Amino acid sequence: MSVEPMFNPLLAHRLAISSVGIPDPIEFVISEKFLDRGVLYPRQATLLKTIFLRDDLFCADEETQILTRRGWVHYWDLVEGEDVMTLREDGLSEWAPAQRVNVFPVVDEPMVLMQGEGHSSLTTPNHRWLVQRLTQKSGERHAEFVETKDLRRTDKIACAAPVANLPSEPVWRDEFVELMAWYLTAGTAITGHQGGVRIGQSMRVNPEYVDRIRSCLTALFGESSSSLRSTDNPTWREDEDPSGMVYFRLNSSASVDLRWLAPGEEKVVSPDFLTSLTQHQLNVFIETSIDADGWRRDRGGEVARKITQASLGRIESFQMACSLAGIRTVLREDPIRSGRWAGNPRWSLTLHGEKRRYFTPQVRKPNNRRQHFSITKVTHTGEVWCPTTPNGTWLARREGKVYFTGNTDFDLEVIDGWETTFMRTGNEGISPGIHQRIEINKAAGRSWFKEVLAVIGRRGGKGHLGAICSAYILWHFLNRPGGPQIFYGIDRDKTI
């Protein structure tokens, strides 16, 4: 019968063994050629098994998207090196490069589904989140990375944050930004050889909106013209019908930028336009869009806002604008239920105020005063993924709900550095092809390498630390069920 030895967790900490748990001791094999060089450390070497060969993945499912300067994309469209929205520990967000895109196939992978009216995520238990955690003694909050399985009901997870590196100088005039919002919500492109656009508003219902559109056009193109024919100069005309509807018609020269930035009948505005806006211009764009196609209501001292659109692409661009402006949003399908357009598709975007910028992972049953929120353990077959970013975070969206989450904690750059060092020196680091060997071992069904070399620095290796590690290794190594060869898969003819 095999006897498992006792191991003191405090001693493990002193031995600098990884804090993610006591690794398999076969990793700790002393190699003399490394004793005089601090090239590798136990914590780093443990990554090879703990992260790559064990199934401790730090990932989200395929439905989870990420915000880039091109808009919301799935992982298969994400390009390494392109900017993605990330969250800093000081509470501000910023554009930062996606250094890697990590994708892993899984079968019956244990995952955690957090689902509610304002949140939807499906992540592995070890996936990381940057939360605002409450300190019991002081009653204050501090930023801390925690894993899904360790989330507390009092943790606050950011769903939006002010962007630190928005443009400071405007590319477009404020009047054009407002006019773009009016065009997207209340305008149409005119077909035919003359082109142009038309924007309509009711003088009887919204006379102030009519005045605002007129002011934008006057500031951009001068006074209105009686005719739009046979002119190459940008100009516009104002007409009012018997019902009180006022139509502003822009000729092709005046509408060229509008139609270029929001092409076609769907009028999905270019992400390049949105990312070029300053904070003030984003606010102008959003508030004007709500004026035209939304509503505002006072809820508990905070104004709730919503906008509806028949185009999914167009309302997704509004959601991107809100994320850039630091506003939390939830996108839902909201088909028309009555009237002549009943059954037609429609989407609504809810904009939350400052008080609801965060959510707490607290299980709640639905009632008249609060929304439901559930946390469920499930299994997932397919692929899981996560980017690597400098801030360790990224802005995610799943089922229309937006939130910041953590990225993969893989130390891939360190391991790549080991390969580079070995190729340069020949006796330091790790021999090239480590990533390929990882995949080969996984494909063979192993959860670890046949042999993994972890090196203790020269001071530890020559002192009592090396002796303690060696004794610990031998005890575990020789007492594995069936013997070390069978248990670890080491060839029997190999010298141990």
mmCIF file of N, CA and C in Angstrom, residues 347-451:
data_model
loop_
_atom_site.group_PDB
_atom_site.id
_atom_site.type_symbol
_atom_site.label_atom_id
_atom_site.label_comp_id
_atom_site.label_asym_id
_atom_site.label_seq_id
_atom_site.Cartn_x
_atom_site.Cartn_y
_atom_site.Cartn_z
ATOM 1 N N TRP A 347 -34.541 46.115 -32.046
ATOM 2 C CA TRP A 347 -33.620 45.940 -30.933
ATOM 3 C C TRP A 347 -33.644 47.189 -30.064
ATOM 4 N N SER A 348 -33.486 46.974 -28.765
ATOM 5 C CA SER A 348 -33.450 48.097 -27.837
ATOM 6 C C SER A 348 -32.136 48.081 -27.068
ATOM 7 N N LEU A 349 -31.639 49.261 -26.778
ATOM 8 C CA LEU A 349 -30.391 49.424 -26.025
ATOM 9 C C LEU A 349 -30.697 50.245 -24.788
ATOM 10 N N THR A 350 -30.493 49.630 -23.607
ATOM 11 C CA THR A 350 -30.705 50.315 -22.341
ATOM 12 C C THR A 350 -29.384 50.896 -21.857
ATOM 13 N N LEU A 351 -29.398 52.166 -21.504
ATOM 14 C CA LEU A 351 -28.221 52.854 -20.993
ATOM 15 C C LEU A 351 -28.397 53.069 -19.494
ATOM 16 N N HIS A 352 -27.468 52.524 -18.709
ATOM 17 C CA HIS A 352 -27.546 52.649 -17.261
ATOM 18 C C HIS A 352 -26.753 53.861 -16.786
ATOM 19 N N GLY A 353 -27.178 54.416 -15.660
ATOM 20 C CA GLY A 353 -26.511 55.575 -15.088
ATOM 21 C C GLY A 353 -25.279 55.192 -14.282
ATOM 22 N N GLU A 354 -24.680 56.205 -13.678
ATOM 23 C CA GLU A 354 -23.432 56.025 -12.930
ATOM 24 C C GLU A 354 -23.593 55.031 -11.787
ATOM 25 N N LYS A 355 -24.731 55.011 -11.123
ATOM 26 C CA LYS A 355 -24.929 54.123 -9.981
ATOM 27 C C LYS A 355 -24.935 52.653 -10.371
ATOM 28 N N ARG A 356 -25.212 52.374 -11.636
ATOM 29 C CA ARG A 356 -25.293 50.981 -12.081
ATOM 30 C C ARG A 356 -24.161 50.641 -13.056
ATOM 31 N N ARG A 357 -23.039 51.316 -12.904
ATOM 32 C CA ARG A 357 -21.893 51.020 -13.764
ATOM 33 C C ARG A 357 -21.285 49.659 -13.422
ATOM 34 N N TYR A 358 -21.496 49.184 -12.193
ATOM 35 C CA TYR A 358 -20.960 47.897 -11.747
ATOM 36 C C TYR A 358 -22.104 46.906 -11.537
ATOM 37 N N PHE A 359 -21.752 45.615 -11.531
ATOM 38 C CA PHE A 359 -22.711 44.614 -11.081
ATOM 39 C C PHE A 359 -22.038 43.751 -10.020
ATOM 40 N N THR A 360 -22.833 43.152 -9.168
ATOM 41 C CA THR A 360 -22.319 42.270 -8.126
ATOM 42 C C THR A 360 -22.800 40.849 -8.398
ATOM 43 N N PRO A 361 -21.917 39.847 -8.301
ATOM 44 C CA PRO A 361 -22.310 38.454 -8.582
ATOM 45 C C PRO A 361 -23.071 37.842 -7.411
ATOM 46 N N GLN A 362 -24.224 38.374 -7.162
ATOM 47 C CA GLN A 362 -25.050 37.942 -6.041
ATOM 48 C C GLN A 362 -26.284 37.230 -6.557
ATOM 49 N N VAL A 363 -26.495 35.990 -6.119
ATOM 50 C CA VAL A 363 -27.657 35.222 -6.555
ATOM 51 C C VAL A 363 -28.923 35.903 -6.042
ATOM 52 N N ARG A 364 -29.846 36.160 -6.961
ATOM 53 C CA ARG A 364 -31.086 36.833 -6.609
ATOM 54 C C ARG A 364 -32.261 36.160 -7.321
ATOM 55 N N LYS A 365 -33.332 35.972 -6.605
ATOM 56 C CA LYS A 365 -34.565 35.505 -7.219
ATOM 57 C C LYS A 365 -35.370 36.712 -7.675
ATOM 58 N N PRO A 366 -36.062 36.595 -8.807
ATOM 59 C CA PRO A 366 -36.799 37.761 -9.324
ATOM 60 C C PRO A 366 -38.003 38.098 -8.449
ATOM 61 N N ASN A 367 -38.218 39.382 -8.296
ATOM 62 C CA ASN A 367 -39.450 39.851 -7.673
ATOM 63 C C ASN A 367 -39.783 41.215 -8.242
ATOM 64 N N ASN A 368 -40.716 41.917 -7.640
ATOM 65 C CA ASN A 368 -41.161 43.192 -8.196
ATOM 66 C C ASN A 368 -40.118 44.294 -8.074
ATOM 67 N N ARG A 369 -39.132 44.124 -7.190
ATOM 68 C CA ARG A 369 -38.185 45.197 -6.924
ATOM 69 C C ARG A 369 -36.802 44.943 -7.516
ATOM 70 N N ARG A 370 -36.459 43.715 -7.821
ATOM 71 C CA ARG A 370 -35.119 43.438 -8.309
ATOM 72 C C ARG A 370 -35.136 42.351 -9.378
ATOM 73 N N GLN A 371 -34.062 42.318 -10.158
ATOM 74 C CA GLN A 371 -33.955 41.356 -11.246
ATOM 75 C C GLN A 371 -33.259 40.085 -10.760
ATOM 76 N N HIS A 372 -33.488 38.989 -11.473
ATOM 77 C CA HIS A 372 -32.887 37.727 -11.060
ATOM 78 C C HIS A 372 -31.424 37.672 -11.472
ATOM 79 N N PHE A 373 -30.659 36.855 -10.758
ATOM 80 C CA PHE A 373 -29.266 36.596 -11.113
ATOM 81 C C PHE A 373 -28.924 35.214 -10.586
ATOM 82 N N SER A 374 -28.394 34.359 -11.476
ATOM 83 C CA SER A 374 -28.080 32.987 -11.095
ATOM 84 C C SER A 374 -26.627 32.666 -11.407
ATOM 85 N N ILE A 375 -26.045 31.780 -10.618
ATOM 86 C CA ILE A 375 -24.687 31.273 -10.828
ATOM 87 C C ILE A 375 -24.785 29.758 -10.852
ATOM 88 N N THR A 376 -24.462 29.155 -11.990
ATOM 89 C CA THR A 376 -24.681 27.726 -12.192
ATOM 90 C C THR A 376 -23.421 27.055 -12.710
ATOM 91 N N LYS A 377 -23.096 25.890 -12.171
ATOM 92 C CA LYS A 377 -21.994 25.079 -12.684
ATOM 93 C C LYS A 377 -22.498 24.246 -13.861
ATOM 94 N N VAL A 378 -21.817 24.338 -14.985
ATOM 95 C CA VAL A 378 -22.211 23.618 -16.187
ATOM 96 C C VAL A 378 -20.960 22.995 -16.820
ATOM 97 N N THR A 379 -21.170 22.222 -17.865
ATOM 98 C CA THR A 379 -20.058 21.716 -18.669
ATOM 99 C C THR A 379 -20.197 22.244 -20.092
ATOM 100 N N HIS A 380 -19.069 22.357 -20.767
ATOM 101 C CA HIS A 380 -19.063 22.963 -22.099
ATOM 102 C C HIS A 380 -18.161 22.161 -23.015
ATOM 103 N N THR A 381 -18.646 21.893 -24.208
ATOM 104 C CA THR A 381 -17.855 21.235 -25.241
ATOM 105 C C THR A 381 -17.777 22.153 -26.452
ATOM 106 N N GLY A 382 -16.587 22.381 -26.927
ATOM 107 C CA GLY A 382 -16.371 23.296 -28.042
ATOM 108 C C GLY A 382 -15.001 23.920 -27.924
ATOM 109 N N GLU A 383 -14.956 25.230 -27.880
ATOM 110 C CA GLU A 383 -13.699 25.944 -27.696
ATOM 111 C C GLU A 383 -13.877 27.021 -26.639
ATOM 112 N N VAL A 384 -12.812 27.260 -25.896
ATOM 113 C CA VAL A 384 -12.767 28.384 -24.969
ATOM 114 C C VAL A 384 -11.585 29.244 -25.365
ATOM 115 N N TRP A 385 -11.659 30.525 -25.023
ATOM 116 C CA TRP A 385 -10.616 31.427 -25.500
ATOM 117 C C TRP A 385 -10.430 32.593 -24.536
ATOM 118 N N CYS A 386 -9.327 33.264 -24.707
ATOM 119 C CA CYS A 386 -9.039 34.450 -23.921
ATOM 120 C C CYS A 386 -7.859 35.172 -24.563
ATOM 121 N N PRO A 387 -7.874 36.501 -24.588
ATOM 122 C CA PRO A 387 -6.715 37.227 -25.101
ATOM 123 C C PRO A 387 -5.692 37.450 -23.991
ATOM 124 N N THR A 388 -4.511 37.859 -24.382
ATOM 125 C CA THR A 388 -3.502 38.340 -23.446
ATOM 126 C C THR A 388 -3.309 39.822 -23.705
ATOM 127 N N THR A 389 -3.472 40.653 -22.668
ATOM 128 C CA THR A 389 -3.340 42.096 -22.809
ATOM 129 C C THR A 389 -2.417 42.635 -21.727
ATOM 130 N N PRO A 390 -1.816 43.810 -21.941
ATOM 131 C CA PRO A 390 -0.894 44.367 -20.945
ATOM 132 C C PRO A 390 -1.535 44.620 -19.586
ATOM 133 N N ASN A 391 -2.808 45.019 -19.574
ATOM 134 C CA ASN A 391 -3.481 45.313 -18.308
ATOM 135 C C ASN A 391 -4.116 44.084 -17.670
ATOM 136 N N GLY A 392 -4.080 42.950 -18.377
ATOM 137 C CA GLY A 392 -4.682 41.743 -17.831
ATOM 138 C C GLY A 392 -6.195 41.743 -17.861
ATOM 139 N N THR A 393 -6.797 42.625 -18.679
ATOM 140 C CA THR A 393 -8.257 42.745 -18.738
ATOM 141 C C THR A 393 -8.707 43.012 -20.159
ATOM 142 N N TRP A 394 -10.020 42.891 -20.405
ATOM 143 C CA TRP A 394 -10.597 43.235 -21.701
ATOM 144 C C TRP A 394 -12.101 43.431 -21.542
ATOM 145 N N LEU A 395 -12.658 44.205 -22.476
ATOM 146 C CA LEU A 395 -14.094 44.487 -22.455
ATOM 147 C C LEU A 395 -14.823 43.424 -23.262
ATOM 148 N N ALA A 396 -15.702 42.700 -22.589
ATOM 149 C CA ALA A 396 -16.402 41.568 -23.198
ATOM 150 C C ALA A 396 -17.874 41.880 -23.391
ATOM 151 N N ARG A 397 -18.489 41.147 -24.311
ATOM 152 C CA ARG A 397 -19.934 41.226 -24.517
ATOM 153 C C ARG A 397 -20.452 39.832 -24.799
ATOM 154 N N ARG A 398 -21.516 39.458 -24.085
ATOM 155 C CA ARG A 398 -22.165 38.170 -24.312
ATOM 156 C C ARG A 398 -23.667 38.369 -24.187
ATOM 157 N N GLU A 399 -24.376 37.928 -25.221
ATOM 158 C CA GLU A 399 -25.830 38.081 -25.276
ATOM 159 C C GLU A 399 -26.244 39.537 -25.051
ATOM 160 N N GLY A 400 -25.451 40.458 -25.595
ATOM 161 C CA GLY A 400 -25.782 41.866 -25.544
ATOM 162 C C GLY A 400 -25.387 42.572 -24.263
ATOM 163 N N LYS A 401 -24.830 41.843 -23.274
ATOM 164 C CA LYS A 401 -24.445 42.442 -21.996
ATOM 165 C C LYS A 401 -22.940 42.667 -21.968
ATOM 166 N N VAL A 402 -22.543 43.861 -21.560
ATOM 167 C CA VAL A 402 -21.151 44.295 -21.637
ATOM 168 C C VAL A 402 -20.544 44.357 -20.244
ATOM 169 N N TYR A 403 -19.282 43.936 -20.118
ATOM 170 C CA TYR A 403 -18.587 43.966 -18.823
ATOM 171 C C TYR A 403 -17.091 43.778 -19.059
ATOM 172 N N PHE A 404 -16.307 44.239 -18.107
ATOM 173 C CA PHE A 404 -14.867 43.997 -18.133
ATOM 174 C C PHE A 404 -14.563 42.683 -17.431
ATOM 175 N N THR A 405 -13.636 41.942 -17.996
ATOM 176 C CA THR A 405 -13.213 40.694 -17.389
ATOM 177 C C THR A 405 -11.705 40.565 -17.526
ATOM 178 N N GLY A 406 -11.138 39.519 -16.916
ATOM 179 C CA GLY A 406 -9.686 39.343 -16.947
ATOM 180 C C GLY A 406 -9.236 38.529 -18.137
ATOM 181 N N ASN A 407 -7.937 38.575 -18.417
ATOM 182 C CA ASN A 407 -7.420 37.800 -19.549
ATOM 183 C C ASN A 407 -6.614 36.606 -19.066
ATOM 184 N N THR A 408 -6.155 35.813 -20.018
ATOM 185 C CA THR A 408 -5.400 34.615 -19.726
ATOM 186 C C THR A 408 -4.114 34.959 -19.001
ATOM 187 N N ASP A 409 -3.843 34.223 -17.927
ATOM 188 C CA ASP A 409 -2.669 34.488 -17.111
ATOM 189 C C ASP A 409 -1.482 33.644 -17.561
ATOM 190 N N PHE A 410 -1.417 33.338 -18.844
ATOM 191 C CA PHE A 410 -0.306 32.536 -19.357
ATOM 192 C C PHE A 410 0.953 33.392 -19.425
ATOM 193 N N ASP A 411 2.059 32.831 -19.019
ATOM 194 C CA ASP A 411 3.327 33.548 -19.118
ATOM 195 C C ASP A 411 4.027 33.124 -20.402
ATOM 196 N N LEU A 412 3.320 33.295 -21.521
ATOM 197 C CA LEU A 412 3.843 32.815 -22.797
ATOM 198 C C LEU A 412 5.102 33.549 -23.213
ATOM 199 N N GLU A 413 5.182 34.826 -22.919
ATOM 200 C CA GLU A 413 6.360 35.579 -23.313
ATOM 201 C C GLU A 413 7.598 35.080 -22.579
ATOM 202 N N VAL A 414 7.412 34.702 -21.317
ATOM 203 C CA VAL A 414 8.546 34.170 -20.555
ATOM 204 C C VAL A 414 9.048 32.881 -21.187
ATOM 205 N N ILE A 415 8.102 32.011 -21.545
ATOM 206 C CA ILE A 415 8.498 30.734 -22.126
ATOM 207 C C ILE A 415 9.144 30.934 -23.495
ATOM 208 N N ASP A 416 8.619 31.863 -24.277
ATOM 209 C CA ASP A 416 9.265 32.183 -25.552
ATOM 210 C C ASP A 416 10.679 32.712 -25.314
ATOM 211 N N GLY A 417 10.833 33.478 -24.239
ATOM 212 C CA GLY A 417 12.158 33.985 -23.898
ATOM 213 C C GLY A 417 13.122 32.871 -23.535
ATOM 214 N N TRP A 418 12.603 31.821 -22.889
ATOM 215 C CA TRP A 418 13.453 30.673 -22.583
ATOM 216 C C TRP A 418 13.973 30.044 -23.877
ATOM 217 N N GLU A 419 13.092 29.881 -24.852
ATOM 218 C CA GLU A 419 13.521 29.297 -26.132
ATOM 219 C C GLU A 419 14.593 30.161 -26.788
ATOM 220 N N THR A 420 14.362 31.464 -26.803
ATOM 221 C CA THR A 420 15.320 32.380 -27.421
ATOM 222 C C THR A 420 16.671 32.304 -26.733
ATOM 223 N N THR A 421 16.658 32.252 -25.411
ATOM 224 C CA THR A 421 17.910 32.168 -24.646
ATOM 225 C C THR A 421 18.648 30.873 -24.955
ATOM 226 N N PHE A 422 17.910 29.762 -25.063
ATOM 227 C CA PHE A 422 18.554 28.474 -25.348
ATOM 228 C C PHE A 422 19.203 28.492 -26.727
ATOM 229 N N MET A 423 18.504 29.052 -27.707
ATOM 230 C CA MET A 423 19.067 29.097 -29.062
ATOM 231 C C MET A 423 20.312 29.983 -29.111
ATOM 232 N N ARG A 424 20.370 30.983 -28.221
ATOM 233 C CA ARG A 424 21.534 31.870 -28.201
ATOM 234 C C ARG A 424 22.708 31.275 -27.440
ATOM 235 N N THR A 425 22.417 30.565 -26.331
ATOM 236 C CA THR A 425 23.497 30.088 -25.463
ATOM 237 C C THR A 425 23.776 28.603 -25.596
ATOM 238 N N GLY A 426 22.719 27.840 -25.891
ATOM 239 C CA GLY A 426 22.893 26.394 -26.005
ATOM 240 C C GLY A 426 22.793 25.651 -24.694
ATOM 241 N N ASN A 427 22.794 26.331 -23.568
ATOM 242 C CA ASN A 427 22.718 25.631 -22.284
ATOM 243 C C ASN A 427 21.888 26.371 -21.242
ATOM 244 N N GLU A 428 21.109 27.346 -21.671
ATOM 245 C CA GLU A 428 20.228 28.057 -20.757
ATOM 246 C C GLU A 428 18.830 28.114 -21.371
ATOM 247 N N GLY A 429 17.835 28.039 -20.511
ATOM 248 C CA GLY A 429 16.467 28.141 -20.995
ATOM 249 C C GLY A 429 15.872 26.790 -21.337
ATOM 250 N N ILE A 430 15.065 26.743 -22.381
ATOM 251 C CA ILE A 430 14.361 25.523 -22.788
ATOM 252 C C ILE A 430 14.618 25.281 -24.274
ATOM 253 N N SER A 431 14.824 24.038 -24.621
ATOM 254 C CA SER A 431 15.086 23.710 -26.019
ATOM 255 C C SER A 431 13.887 24.085 -26.879
ATOM 256 N N PRO A 432 14.112 24.550 -28.101
ATOM 257 C CA PRO A 432 13.023 25.027 -28.971
ATOM 258 C C PRO A 432 11.970 23.948 -29.228
ATOM 259 N N GLY A 433 10.764 24.405 -29.531
ATOM 260 C CA GLY A 433 9.674 23.481 -29.836
ATOM 261 C C GLY A 433 8.830 23.126 -28.632
ATOM 262 N N ILE A 434 8.936 23.920 -27.542
ATOM 263 C CA ILE A 434 8.197 23.580 -26.331
ATOM 264 C C ILE A 434 6.689 23.603 -26.564
ATOM 265 N N HIS A 435 6.205 24.555 -27.364
ATOM 266 C CA HIS A 435 4.762 24.625 -27.613
ATOM 267 C C HIS A 435 4.283 23.411 -28.406
ATOM 268 N N GLN A 436 5.098 22.957 -29.353
ATOM 269 C CA GLN A 436 4.727 21.761 -30.107
ATOM 270 C C GLN A 436 4.726 20.528 -29.203
ATOM 271 N N ARG A 437 5.688 20.443 -28.282
ATOM 272 C CA ARG A 437 5.730 19.299 -27.375
ATOM 273 C C ARG A 437 4.533 19.303 -26.428
ATOM 274 N N ILE A 438 4.100 20.504 -26.060
ATOM 275 C CA ILE A 438 2.905 20.602 -25.224
ATOM 276 C C ILE A 438 1.707 20.001 -25.951
ATOM 277 N N GLU A 439 1.528 20.382 -27.236
ATOM 278 C CA GLU A 439 0.387 19.865 -28.002
ATOM 279 C C GLU A 439 0.486 18.356 -28.198
ATOM 280 N N ILE A 440 1.688 17.836 -28.419
ATOM 281 C CA ILE A 440 1.868 16.391 -28.593
ATOM 282 C C ILE A 440 1.463 15.647 -27.323
ATOM 283 N N ASN A 441 1.894 16.165 -26.161
ATOM 284 C CA ASN A 441 1.533 15.522 -24.902
ATOM 285 C C ASN A 441 0.032 15.588 -24.656
ATOM 286 N N LYS A 442 -0.581 16.714 -24.985
ATOM 287 C CA LYS A 442 -2.036 16.821 -24.818
ATOM 288 C C LYS A 442 -2.764 15.834 -25.716
ATOM 289 N N ALA A 443 -2.295 15.761 -26.973
ATOM 290 C CA ALA A 443 -2.940 14.859 -27.929
ATOM 291 C C ALA A 443 -2.828 13.406 -27.488
ATOM 292 N N ALA A 444 -1.766 13.093 -26.751
ATOM 293 C CA ALA A 444 -1.568 11.727 -26.252
ATOM 294 C C ALA A 444 -2.369 11.466 -24.989
ATOM 295 N N GLY A 445 -3.111 12.445 -24.530
ATOM 296 C CA GLY A 445 -3.964 12.260 -23.371
ATOM 297 C C GLY A 445 -3.275 12.487 -22.043
ATOM 298 N N ARG A 446 -2.065 13.031 -22.066
ATOM 299 C CA ARG A 446 -1.345 13.258 -20.815
ATOM 300 C C ARG A 446 -1.762 14.590 -20.200
ATOM 301 N N SER A 447 -1.726 14.653 -18.894
ATOM 302 C CA SER A 447 -1.985 15.903 -18.199
ATOM 303 C C SER A 447 -0.699 16.507 -17.658
ATOM 304 N N TRP A 448 0.432 15.933 -18.041
ATOM 305 C CA TRP A 448 1.732 16.494 -17.689
ATOM 306 C C TRP A 448 2.771 15.983 -18.683
ATOM 307 N N PHE A 449 3.948 16.566 -18.678
ATOM 308 C CA PHE A 449 5.052 16.047 -19.480
ATOM 309 C C PHE A 449 5.561 14.751 -18.861
ATOM 310 N N LYS A 450 6.183 13.928 -19.673
ATOM 311 C CA LYS A 450 6.825 12.757 -19.096
ATOM 312 C C LYS A 450 7.908 13.179 -18.108
ATOM 313 N N GLU A 451 8.635 14.214 -18.442
ATOM 314 C CA GLU A 451 9.602 14.787 -17.523
ATOM 315 C C GLU A 451 9.548 16.301 -17.671
#
